[in-house]
mmCIF file of C-alpha atoms in Angstrom:
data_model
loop_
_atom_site.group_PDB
_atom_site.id
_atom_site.type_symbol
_atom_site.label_atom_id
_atom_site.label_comp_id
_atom_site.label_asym_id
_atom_site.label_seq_id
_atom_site.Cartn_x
_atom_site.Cartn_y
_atom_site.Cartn_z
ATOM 1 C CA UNK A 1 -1.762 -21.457 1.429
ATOM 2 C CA UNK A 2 0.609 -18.755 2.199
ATOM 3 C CA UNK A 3 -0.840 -15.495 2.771
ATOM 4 C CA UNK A 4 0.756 -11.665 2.527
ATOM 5 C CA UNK A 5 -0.037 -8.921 5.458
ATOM 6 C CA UNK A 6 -3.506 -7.475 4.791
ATOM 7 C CA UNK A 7 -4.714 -11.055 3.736
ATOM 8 C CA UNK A 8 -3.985 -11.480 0.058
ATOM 9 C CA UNK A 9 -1.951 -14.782 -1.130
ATOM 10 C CA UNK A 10 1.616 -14.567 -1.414
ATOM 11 C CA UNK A 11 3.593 -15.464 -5.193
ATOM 12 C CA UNK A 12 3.715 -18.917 -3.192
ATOM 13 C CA UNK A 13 0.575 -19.369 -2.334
ATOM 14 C CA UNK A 14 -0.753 -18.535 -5.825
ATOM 15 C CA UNK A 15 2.203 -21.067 -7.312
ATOM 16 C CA UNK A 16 0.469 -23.970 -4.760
ATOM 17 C CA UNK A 17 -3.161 -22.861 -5.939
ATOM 18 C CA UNK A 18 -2.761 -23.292 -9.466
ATOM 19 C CA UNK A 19 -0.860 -26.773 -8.904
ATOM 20 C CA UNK A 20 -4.042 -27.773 -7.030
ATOM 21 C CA UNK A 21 -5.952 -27.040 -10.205
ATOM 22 C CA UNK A 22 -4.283 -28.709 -12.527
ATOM 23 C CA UNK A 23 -4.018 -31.743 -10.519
ATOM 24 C CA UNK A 24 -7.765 -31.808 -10.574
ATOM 25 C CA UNK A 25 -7.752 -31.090 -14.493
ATOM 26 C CA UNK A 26 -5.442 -34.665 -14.253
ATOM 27 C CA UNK A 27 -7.821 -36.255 -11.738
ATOM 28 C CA UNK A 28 -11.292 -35.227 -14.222
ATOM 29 C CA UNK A 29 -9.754 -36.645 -17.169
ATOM 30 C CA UNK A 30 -9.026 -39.865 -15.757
ATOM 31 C CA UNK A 31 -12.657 -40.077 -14.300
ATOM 32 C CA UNK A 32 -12.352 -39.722 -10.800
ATOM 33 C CA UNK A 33 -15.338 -38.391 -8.712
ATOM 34 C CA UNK A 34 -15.373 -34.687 -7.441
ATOM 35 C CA UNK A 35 -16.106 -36.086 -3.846
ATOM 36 C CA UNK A 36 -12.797 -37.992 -4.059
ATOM 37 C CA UNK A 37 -11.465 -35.221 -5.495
ATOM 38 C CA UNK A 38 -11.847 -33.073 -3.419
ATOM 39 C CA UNK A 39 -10.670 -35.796 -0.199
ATOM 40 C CA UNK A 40 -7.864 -36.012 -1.987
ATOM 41 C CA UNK A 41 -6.915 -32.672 -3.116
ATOM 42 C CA UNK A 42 -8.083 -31.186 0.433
ATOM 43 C CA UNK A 43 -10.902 -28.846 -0.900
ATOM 44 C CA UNK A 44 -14.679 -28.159 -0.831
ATOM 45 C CA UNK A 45 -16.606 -30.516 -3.265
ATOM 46 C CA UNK A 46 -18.029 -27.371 -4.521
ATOM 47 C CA UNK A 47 -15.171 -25.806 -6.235
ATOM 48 C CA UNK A 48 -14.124 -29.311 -7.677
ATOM 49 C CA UNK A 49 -17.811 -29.080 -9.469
ATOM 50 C CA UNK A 50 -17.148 -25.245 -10.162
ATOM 51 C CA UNK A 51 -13.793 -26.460 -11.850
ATOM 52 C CA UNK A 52 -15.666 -29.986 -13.635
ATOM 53 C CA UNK A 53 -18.048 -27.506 -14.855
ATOM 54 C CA UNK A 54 -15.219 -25.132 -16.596
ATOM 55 C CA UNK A 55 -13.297 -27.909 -17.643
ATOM 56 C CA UNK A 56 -15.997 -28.890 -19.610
ATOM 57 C CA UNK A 57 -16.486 -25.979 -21.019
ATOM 58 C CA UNK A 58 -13.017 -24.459 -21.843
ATOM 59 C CA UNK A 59 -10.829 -27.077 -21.188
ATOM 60 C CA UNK A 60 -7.783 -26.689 -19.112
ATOM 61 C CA UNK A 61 -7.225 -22.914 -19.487
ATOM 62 C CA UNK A 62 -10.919 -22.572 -17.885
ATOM 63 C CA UNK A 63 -9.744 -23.846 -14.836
ATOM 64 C CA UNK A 64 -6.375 -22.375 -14.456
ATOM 65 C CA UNK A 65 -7.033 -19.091 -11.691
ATOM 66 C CA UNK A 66 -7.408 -15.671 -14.000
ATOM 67 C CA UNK A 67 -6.261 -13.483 -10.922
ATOM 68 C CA UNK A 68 -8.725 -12.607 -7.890
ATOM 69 C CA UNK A 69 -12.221 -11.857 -9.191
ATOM 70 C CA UNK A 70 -12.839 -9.532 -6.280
ATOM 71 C CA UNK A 71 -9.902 -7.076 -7.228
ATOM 72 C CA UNK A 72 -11.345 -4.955 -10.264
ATOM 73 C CA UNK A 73 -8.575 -2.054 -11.243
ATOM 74 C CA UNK A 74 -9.524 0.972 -11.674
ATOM 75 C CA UNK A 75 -7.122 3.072 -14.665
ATOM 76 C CA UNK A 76 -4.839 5.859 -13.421
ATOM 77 C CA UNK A 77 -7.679 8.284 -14.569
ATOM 78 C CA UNK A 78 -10.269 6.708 -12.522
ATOM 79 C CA UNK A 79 -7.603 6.845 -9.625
ATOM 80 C CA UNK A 80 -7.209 10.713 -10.312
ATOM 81 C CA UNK A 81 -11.083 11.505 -9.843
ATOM 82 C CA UNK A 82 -11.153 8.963 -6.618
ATOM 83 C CA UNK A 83 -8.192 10.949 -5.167
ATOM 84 C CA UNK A 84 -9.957 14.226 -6.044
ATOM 85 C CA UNK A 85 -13.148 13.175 -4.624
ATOM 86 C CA UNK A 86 -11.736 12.280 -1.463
ATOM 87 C CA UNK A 87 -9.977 15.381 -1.157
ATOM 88 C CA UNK A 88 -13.500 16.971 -0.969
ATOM 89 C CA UNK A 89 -14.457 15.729 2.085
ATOM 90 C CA UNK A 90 -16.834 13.394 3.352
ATOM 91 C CA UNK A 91 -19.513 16.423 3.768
ATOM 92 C CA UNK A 92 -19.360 17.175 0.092
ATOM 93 C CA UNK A 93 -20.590 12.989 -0.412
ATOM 94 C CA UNK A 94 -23.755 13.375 1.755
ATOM 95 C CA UNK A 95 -22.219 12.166 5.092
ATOM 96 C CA UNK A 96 -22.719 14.137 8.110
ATOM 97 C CA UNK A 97 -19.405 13.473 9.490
ATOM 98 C CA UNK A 98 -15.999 14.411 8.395
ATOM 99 C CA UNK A 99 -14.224 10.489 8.364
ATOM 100 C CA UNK A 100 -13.403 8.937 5.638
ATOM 101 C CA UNK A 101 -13.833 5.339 6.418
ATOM 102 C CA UNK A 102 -13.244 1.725 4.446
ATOM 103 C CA UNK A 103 -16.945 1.134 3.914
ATOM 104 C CA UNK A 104 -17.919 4.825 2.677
ATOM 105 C CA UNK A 105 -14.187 4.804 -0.048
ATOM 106 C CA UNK A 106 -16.182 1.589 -1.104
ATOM 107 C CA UNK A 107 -19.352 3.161 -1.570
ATOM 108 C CA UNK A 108 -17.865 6.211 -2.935
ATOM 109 C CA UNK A 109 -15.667 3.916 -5.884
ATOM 110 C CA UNK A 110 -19.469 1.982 -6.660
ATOM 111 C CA UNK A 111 -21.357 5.543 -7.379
ATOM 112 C CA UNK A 112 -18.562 7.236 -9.202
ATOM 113 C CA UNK A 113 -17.401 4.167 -11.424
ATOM 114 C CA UNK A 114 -19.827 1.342 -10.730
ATOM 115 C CA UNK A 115 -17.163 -1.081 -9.484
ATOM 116 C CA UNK A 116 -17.413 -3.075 -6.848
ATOM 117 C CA UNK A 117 -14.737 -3.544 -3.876
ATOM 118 C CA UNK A 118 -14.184 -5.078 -0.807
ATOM 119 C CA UNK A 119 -13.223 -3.363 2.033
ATOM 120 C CA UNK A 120 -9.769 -5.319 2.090
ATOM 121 C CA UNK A 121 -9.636 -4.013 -1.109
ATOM 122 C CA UNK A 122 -10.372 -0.651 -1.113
ATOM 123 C CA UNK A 123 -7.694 -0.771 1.946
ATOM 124 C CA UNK A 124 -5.061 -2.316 -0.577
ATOM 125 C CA UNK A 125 -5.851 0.324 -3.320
ATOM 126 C CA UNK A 126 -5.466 3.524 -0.905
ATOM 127 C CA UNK A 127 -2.605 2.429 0.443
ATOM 128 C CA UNK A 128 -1.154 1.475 -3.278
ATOM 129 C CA UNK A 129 -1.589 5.174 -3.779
ATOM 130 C CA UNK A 130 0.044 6.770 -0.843
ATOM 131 C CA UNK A 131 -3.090 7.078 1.638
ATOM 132 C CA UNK A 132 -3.091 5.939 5.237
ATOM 133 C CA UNK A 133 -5.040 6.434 8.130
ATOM 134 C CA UNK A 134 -4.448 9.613 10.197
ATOM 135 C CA UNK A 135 -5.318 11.389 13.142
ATOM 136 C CA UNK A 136 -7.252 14.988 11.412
ATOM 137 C CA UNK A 137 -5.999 17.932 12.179
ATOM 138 C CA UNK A 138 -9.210 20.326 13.174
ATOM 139 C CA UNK A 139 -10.118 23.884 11.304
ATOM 140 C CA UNK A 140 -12.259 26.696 12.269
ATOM 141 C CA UNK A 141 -15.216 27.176 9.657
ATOM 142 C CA UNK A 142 -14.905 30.668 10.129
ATOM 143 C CA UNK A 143 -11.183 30.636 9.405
ATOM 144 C CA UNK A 144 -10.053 33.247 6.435
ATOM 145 C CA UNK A 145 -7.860 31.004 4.078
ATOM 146 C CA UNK A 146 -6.859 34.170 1.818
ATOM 147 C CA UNK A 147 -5.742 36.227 5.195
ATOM 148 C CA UNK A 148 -3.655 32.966 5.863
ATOM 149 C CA UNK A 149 -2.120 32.614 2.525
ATOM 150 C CA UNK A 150 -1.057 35.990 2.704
ATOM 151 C CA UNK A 151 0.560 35.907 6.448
ATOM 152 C CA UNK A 152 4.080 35.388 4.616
ATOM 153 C CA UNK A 153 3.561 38.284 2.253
ATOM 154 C CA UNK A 154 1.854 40.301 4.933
ATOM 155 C CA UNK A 155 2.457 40.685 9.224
ATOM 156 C CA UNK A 156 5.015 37.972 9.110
ATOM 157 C CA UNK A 157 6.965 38.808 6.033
ATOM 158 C CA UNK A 158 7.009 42.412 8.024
ATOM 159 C CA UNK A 159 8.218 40.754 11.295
ATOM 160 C CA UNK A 160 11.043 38.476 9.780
ATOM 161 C CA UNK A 161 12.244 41.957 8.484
ATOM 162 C CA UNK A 162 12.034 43.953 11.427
ATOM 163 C CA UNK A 163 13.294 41.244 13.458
ATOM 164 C CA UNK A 164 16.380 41.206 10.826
ATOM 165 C CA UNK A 165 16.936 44.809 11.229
ATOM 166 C CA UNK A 166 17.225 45.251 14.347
ATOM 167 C CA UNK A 167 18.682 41.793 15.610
ATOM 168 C CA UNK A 168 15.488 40.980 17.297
ATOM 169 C CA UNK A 169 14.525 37.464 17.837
ATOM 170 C CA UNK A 170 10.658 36.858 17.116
ATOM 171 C CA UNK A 171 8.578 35.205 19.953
ATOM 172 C CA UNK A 172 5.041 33.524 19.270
ATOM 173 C CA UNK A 173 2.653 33.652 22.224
ATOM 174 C CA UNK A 174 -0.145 31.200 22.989
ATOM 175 C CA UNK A 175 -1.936 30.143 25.833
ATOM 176 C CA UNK A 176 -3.462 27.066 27.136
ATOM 177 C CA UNK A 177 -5.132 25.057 30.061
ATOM 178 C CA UNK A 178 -5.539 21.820 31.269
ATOM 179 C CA UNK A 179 -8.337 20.590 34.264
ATOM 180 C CA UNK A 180 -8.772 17.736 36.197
ATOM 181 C CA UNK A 181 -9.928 15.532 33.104
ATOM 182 C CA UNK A 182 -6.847 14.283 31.250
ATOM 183 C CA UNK A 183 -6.581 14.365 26.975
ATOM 184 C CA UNK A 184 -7.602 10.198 25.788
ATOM 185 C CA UNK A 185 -4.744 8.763 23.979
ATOM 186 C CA UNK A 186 -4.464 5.419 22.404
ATOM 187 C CA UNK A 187 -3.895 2.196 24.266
ATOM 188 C CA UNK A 188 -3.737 -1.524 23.131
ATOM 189 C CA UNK A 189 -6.676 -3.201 24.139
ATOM 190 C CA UNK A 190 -8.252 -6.694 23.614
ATOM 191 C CA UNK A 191 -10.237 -6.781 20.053
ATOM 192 C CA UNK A 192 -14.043 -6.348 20.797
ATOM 193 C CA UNK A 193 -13.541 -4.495 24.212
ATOM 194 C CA UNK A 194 -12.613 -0.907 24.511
ATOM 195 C CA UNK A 195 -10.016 0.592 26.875
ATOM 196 C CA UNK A 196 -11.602 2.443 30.351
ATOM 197 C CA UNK A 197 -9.393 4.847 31.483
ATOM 198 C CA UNK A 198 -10.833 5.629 35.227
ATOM 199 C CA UNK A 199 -10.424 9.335 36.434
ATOM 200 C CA UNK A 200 -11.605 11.309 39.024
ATOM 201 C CA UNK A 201 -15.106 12.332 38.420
ATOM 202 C CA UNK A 202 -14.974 15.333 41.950
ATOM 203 C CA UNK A 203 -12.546 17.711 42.235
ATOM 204 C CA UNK A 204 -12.025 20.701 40.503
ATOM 205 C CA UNK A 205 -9.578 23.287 38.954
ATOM 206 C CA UNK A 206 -7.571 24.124 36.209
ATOM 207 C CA UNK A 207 -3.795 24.729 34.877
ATOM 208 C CA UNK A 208 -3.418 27.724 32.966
ATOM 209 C CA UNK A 209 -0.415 28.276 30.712
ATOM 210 C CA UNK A 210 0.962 30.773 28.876
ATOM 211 C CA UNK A 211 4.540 30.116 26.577
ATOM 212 C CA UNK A 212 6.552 31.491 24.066
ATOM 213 C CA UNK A 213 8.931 30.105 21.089
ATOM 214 C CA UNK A 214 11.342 31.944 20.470
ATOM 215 C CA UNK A 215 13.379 32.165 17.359
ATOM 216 C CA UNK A 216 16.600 33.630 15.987
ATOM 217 C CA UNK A 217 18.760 32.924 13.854
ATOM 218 C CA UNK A 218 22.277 31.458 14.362
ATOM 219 C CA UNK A 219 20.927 31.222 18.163
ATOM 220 C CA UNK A 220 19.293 28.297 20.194
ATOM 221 C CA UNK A 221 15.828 28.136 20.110
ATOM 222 C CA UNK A 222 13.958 29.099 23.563
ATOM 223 C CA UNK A 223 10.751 28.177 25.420
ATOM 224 C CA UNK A 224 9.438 30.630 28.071
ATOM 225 C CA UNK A 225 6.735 29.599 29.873
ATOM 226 C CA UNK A 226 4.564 30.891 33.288
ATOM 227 C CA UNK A 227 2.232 28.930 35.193
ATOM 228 C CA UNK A 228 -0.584 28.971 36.994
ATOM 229 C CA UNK A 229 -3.578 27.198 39.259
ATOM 230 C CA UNK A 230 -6.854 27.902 39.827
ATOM 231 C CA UNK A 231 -8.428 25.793 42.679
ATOM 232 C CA UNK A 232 -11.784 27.521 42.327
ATOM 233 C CA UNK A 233 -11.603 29.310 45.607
ATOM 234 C CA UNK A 234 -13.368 32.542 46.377
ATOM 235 C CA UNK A 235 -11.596 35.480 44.735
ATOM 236 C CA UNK A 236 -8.861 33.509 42.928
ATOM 237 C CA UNK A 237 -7.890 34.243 39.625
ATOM 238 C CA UNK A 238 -9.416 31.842 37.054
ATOM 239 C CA UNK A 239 -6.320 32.840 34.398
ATOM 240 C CA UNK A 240 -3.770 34.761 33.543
ATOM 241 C CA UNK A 241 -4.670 38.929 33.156
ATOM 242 C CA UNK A 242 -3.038 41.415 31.020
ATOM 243 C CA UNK A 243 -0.586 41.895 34.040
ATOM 244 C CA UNK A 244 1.099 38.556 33.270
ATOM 245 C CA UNK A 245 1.133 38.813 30.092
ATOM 246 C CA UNK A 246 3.205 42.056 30.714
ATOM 247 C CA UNK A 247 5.080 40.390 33.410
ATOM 248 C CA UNK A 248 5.952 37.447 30.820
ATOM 249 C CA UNK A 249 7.094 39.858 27.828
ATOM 250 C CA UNK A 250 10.078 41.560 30.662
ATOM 251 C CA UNK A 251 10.991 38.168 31.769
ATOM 252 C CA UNK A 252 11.077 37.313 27.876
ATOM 253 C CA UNK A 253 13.091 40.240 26.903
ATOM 254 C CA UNK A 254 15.244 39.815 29.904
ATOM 255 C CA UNK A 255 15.987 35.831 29.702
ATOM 256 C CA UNK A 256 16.744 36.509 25.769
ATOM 257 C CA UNK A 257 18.894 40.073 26.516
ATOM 258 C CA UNK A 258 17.972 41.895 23.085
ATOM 259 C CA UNK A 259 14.448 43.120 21.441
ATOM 260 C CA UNK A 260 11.474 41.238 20.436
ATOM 261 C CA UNK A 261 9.183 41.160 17.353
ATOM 262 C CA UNK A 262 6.137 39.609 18.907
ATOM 263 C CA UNK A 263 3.003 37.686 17.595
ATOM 264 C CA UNK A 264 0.091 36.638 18.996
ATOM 265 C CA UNK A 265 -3.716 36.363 18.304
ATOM 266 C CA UNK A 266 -6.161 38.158 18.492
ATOM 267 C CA UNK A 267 -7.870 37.349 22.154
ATOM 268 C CA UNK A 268 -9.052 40.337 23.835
ATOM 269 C CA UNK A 269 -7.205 40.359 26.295
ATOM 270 C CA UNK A 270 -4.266 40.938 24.362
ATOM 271 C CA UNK A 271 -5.768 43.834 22.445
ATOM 272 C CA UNK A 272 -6.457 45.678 26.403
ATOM 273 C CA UNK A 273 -5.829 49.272 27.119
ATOM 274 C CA UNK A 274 -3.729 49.044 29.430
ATOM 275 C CA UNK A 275 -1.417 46.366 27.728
ATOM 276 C CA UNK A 276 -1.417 48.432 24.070
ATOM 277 C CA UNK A 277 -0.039 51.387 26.424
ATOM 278 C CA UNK A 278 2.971 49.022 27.649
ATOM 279 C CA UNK A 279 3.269 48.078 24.182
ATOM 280 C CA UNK A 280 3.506 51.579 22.533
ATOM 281 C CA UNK A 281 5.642 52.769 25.393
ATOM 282 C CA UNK A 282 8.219 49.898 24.853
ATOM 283 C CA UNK A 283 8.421 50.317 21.217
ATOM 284 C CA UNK A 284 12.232 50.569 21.148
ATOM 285 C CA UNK A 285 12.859 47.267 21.954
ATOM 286 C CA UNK A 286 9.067 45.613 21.361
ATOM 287 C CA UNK A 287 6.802 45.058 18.354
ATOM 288 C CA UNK A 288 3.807 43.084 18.002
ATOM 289 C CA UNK A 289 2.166 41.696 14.778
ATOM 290 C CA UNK A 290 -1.492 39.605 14.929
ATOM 291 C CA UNK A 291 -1.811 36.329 13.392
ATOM 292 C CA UNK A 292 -4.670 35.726 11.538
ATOM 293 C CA UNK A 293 -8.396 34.590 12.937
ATOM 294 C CA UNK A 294 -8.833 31.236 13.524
ATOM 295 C CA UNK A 295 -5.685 29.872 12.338
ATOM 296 C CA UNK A 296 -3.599 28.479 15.090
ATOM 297 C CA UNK A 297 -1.697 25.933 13.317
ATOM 298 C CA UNK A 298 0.637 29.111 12.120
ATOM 299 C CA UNK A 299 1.688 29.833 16.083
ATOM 300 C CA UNK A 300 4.330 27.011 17.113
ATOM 301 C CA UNK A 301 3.542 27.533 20.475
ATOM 302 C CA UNK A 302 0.696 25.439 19.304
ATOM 303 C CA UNK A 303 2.588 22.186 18.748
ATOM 304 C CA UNK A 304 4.597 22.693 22.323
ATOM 305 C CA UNK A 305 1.289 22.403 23.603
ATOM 306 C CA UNK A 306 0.470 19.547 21.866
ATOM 307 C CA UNK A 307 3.727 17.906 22.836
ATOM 308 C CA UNK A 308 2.443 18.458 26.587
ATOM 309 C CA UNK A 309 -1.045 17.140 26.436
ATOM 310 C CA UNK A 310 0.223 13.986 24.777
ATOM 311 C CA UNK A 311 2.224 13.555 27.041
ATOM 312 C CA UNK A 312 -0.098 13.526 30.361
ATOM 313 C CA UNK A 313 -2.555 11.690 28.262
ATOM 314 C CA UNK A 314 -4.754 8.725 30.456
ATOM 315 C CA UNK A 315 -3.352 10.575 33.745
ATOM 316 C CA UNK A 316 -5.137 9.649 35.998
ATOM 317 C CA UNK A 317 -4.204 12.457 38.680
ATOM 318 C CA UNK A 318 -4.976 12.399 42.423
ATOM 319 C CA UNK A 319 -5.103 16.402 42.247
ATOM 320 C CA UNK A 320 -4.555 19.449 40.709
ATOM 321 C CA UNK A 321 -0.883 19.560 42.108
ATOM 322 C CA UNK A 322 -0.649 16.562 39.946
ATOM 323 C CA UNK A 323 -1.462 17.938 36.834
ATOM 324 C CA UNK A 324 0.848 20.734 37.205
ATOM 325 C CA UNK A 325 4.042 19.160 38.420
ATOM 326 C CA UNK A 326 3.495 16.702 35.482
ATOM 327 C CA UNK A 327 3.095 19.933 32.910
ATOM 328 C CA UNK A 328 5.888 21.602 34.515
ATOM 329 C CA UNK A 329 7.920 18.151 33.924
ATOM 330 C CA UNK A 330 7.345 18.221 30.114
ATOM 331 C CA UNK A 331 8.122 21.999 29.423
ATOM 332 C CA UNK A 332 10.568 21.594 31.377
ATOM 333 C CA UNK A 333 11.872 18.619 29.006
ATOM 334 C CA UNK A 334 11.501 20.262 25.959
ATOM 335 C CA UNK A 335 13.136 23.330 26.815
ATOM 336 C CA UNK A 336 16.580 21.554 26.716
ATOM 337 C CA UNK A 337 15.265 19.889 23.267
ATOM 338 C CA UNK A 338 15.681 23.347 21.330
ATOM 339 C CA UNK A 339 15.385 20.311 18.400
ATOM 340 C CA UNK A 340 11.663 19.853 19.312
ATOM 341 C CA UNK A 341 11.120 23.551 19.596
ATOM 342 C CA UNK A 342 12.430 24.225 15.965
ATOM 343 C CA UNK A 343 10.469 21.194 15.198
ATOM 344 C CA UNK A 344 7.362 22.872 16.058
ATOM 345 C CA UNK A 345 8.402 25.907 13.708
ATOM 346 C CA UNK A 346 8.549 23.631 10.584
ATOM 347 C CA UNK A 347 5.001 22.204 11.789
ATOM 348 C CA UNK A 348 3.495 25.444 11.015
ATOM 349 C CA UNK A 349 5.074 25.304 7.301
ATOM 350 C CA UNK A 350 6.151 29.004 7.649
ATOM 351 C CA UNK A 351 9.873 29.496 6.058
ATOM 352 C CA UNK A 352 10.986 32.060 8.618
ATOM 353 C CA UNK A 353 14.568 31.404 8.516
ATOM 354 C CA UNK A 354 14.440 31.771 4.433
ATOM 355 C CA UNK A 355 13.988 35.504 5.103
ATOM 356 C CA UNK A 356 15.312 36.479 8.000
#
């Protein structure tokens, strides 16, 4: 039998079944024995019986296959509520995780319609409709969805204007680190026996970064970027201060040569006294506007980051100097790809060059 990927029979293989049968409709009428029907015919003894035992029944047509037995459709309505449901969440369903695996879809489609699926095919239905498997994207539960919705009518709609006005380009700000312990990624790996990646379990330190993406239109998008190590000696800086935040801004508005609408969140150390006095007293050429709490997939700086960690993922680094000459070596990469910096724009889903 020929078989389709995901392990259902191909038009070919269901052509070759249903000769099978009705060569064993041929063989029962002219009195032959299932066991040398089924020697002959190159099948278990028991389905010749199962088929003797339609035959006499129904006749041919009781033998002939009526379609896979385990492959009960559900009707577009059905599908509508199953789609629905799953959109819910996993929580909603009485599982204390947030996946949405084979085996629970299954269970799910038995309590809401009492059909029964495999797992192959539950896997062929979701994928009939347009689901896949994906890596989640994570969400802070104390994230304010209406303050989000209304970043484009609010701070951001106010920005793109400003930053029209005046000719400014607009600059999101984000921060990140990376220690000793690298980000997993995926790897092949034999079936049954899971990937080790080996690391260093001593040493110590961390990589502290701090960027900006920086937008304007008919211009090349920019990445700005500072850097900096903290070995965990005594008296050393474990990050970056309001100083070099201020130091990054000049170096910002210098590199670019015009003014800057700004936006950030809402860390403290952003909202400092001394740093909201550099900010007031640059205000001819400087303006800030907070994103929202807990939403950091509207900040594109985001997604550069996430182009870097995937990047060193399963590094197994010697030291610290490591990590950073192999962070340096992917901003460094992506600032001549102004493609992937604009690509981390659209990520966000905000239309900034609709209104600017």
């Amino acid at each position: 039998m020929r078989y389709a990927q995901g392990g259902g029979l191909t038009d070919a293989g269901r052509a070759a079944r249903e000769r099978v049968r009705l060569q064993a409709v041929e063989r029962f009428e002219g009195g032959e024995k299932n066991g040398e029907i089924a020697v002959a015919l190159r099948v278990s003894e028991r389905s010749v019986e199962r088929w003797r035992r339609s035959w006499r029944e129904r006749g041919e047509i009781g033998v002939l296959s009526k379609g896979s037995p385990g492959r009960p459709r559900l009707s577009e309505k059905q599908i509508a509520r199953l789609e629905r449901e799953l959109e819910c969440g996993p929580l909603v369903h009485g599982w204390a995780d947030q996946r949405w695996t084979l085996a629970r879809v299954k269970t799910l489609i038995g309590r809401l319609f009492h059909v029964s699926y495999t797992v192959e095919g539950t896997w062929r239905l979701l994928k009939r409709h347009g689901w896949s498997w994906q890596q989640p994207a994570r969400q802070a539960i104390e994230r304010d969805d209406d303050a989000v919705e209304g970043v484009e009518e609010g701070d951001l709609a106010a920005g793109k204007s400003t930053a029209a006005e005046r000719g400014a380009w607009i600059c999101f700000e984000d921060e990140a680190g990376q220690s000793m312990t690298p980000p997993r990624s995926k790897t092949w790996g034999r079936v049954g026996q899971t990937p080790v990646v080996r690391v260093r379990g001593r040493g110590s330190g961390r990589v502290s970064m701090a960027g900006m993406a920086c937008y304007k239109l008919g211009e090349r998008s920019r990445l700005i970027y500072a850097i900096r190590e903290y070995w965990g000696r005594k008296g050393e800086p474990k990050g970056f201060g309001w100083q070099d935040f201020r130091d990054l801004i000049i170096r910002v508005r210098t590199q670019l040569g015009g003014p800057i609408v700004l936006v950030w969140d809402n860390v403290r150390l952003h909202l400092t006294k001394p740093l909201r006095k550099f900010i007031e007293a640059n205000a001819g050429w400087l303006t800030v506007f907070q994103l929202p709490t807990y939403a950091p997939d509207l900040n594109p700086q985001e997604g550069v980051w996430s182009l870097v960690k995937r990047d060193i993922g399963n590094l197994a680094a010697a030291d610290l100097g490591q990590i950073t000459r192999a962070v340096k070596h992917r901003l460094k990469q992506i600032q001549y790809r102004p493609d992937m910096v604009d690509g981390c724009l659209a990520g966000t889903g905000l239309s900034y060059w609709e209104n600017a």
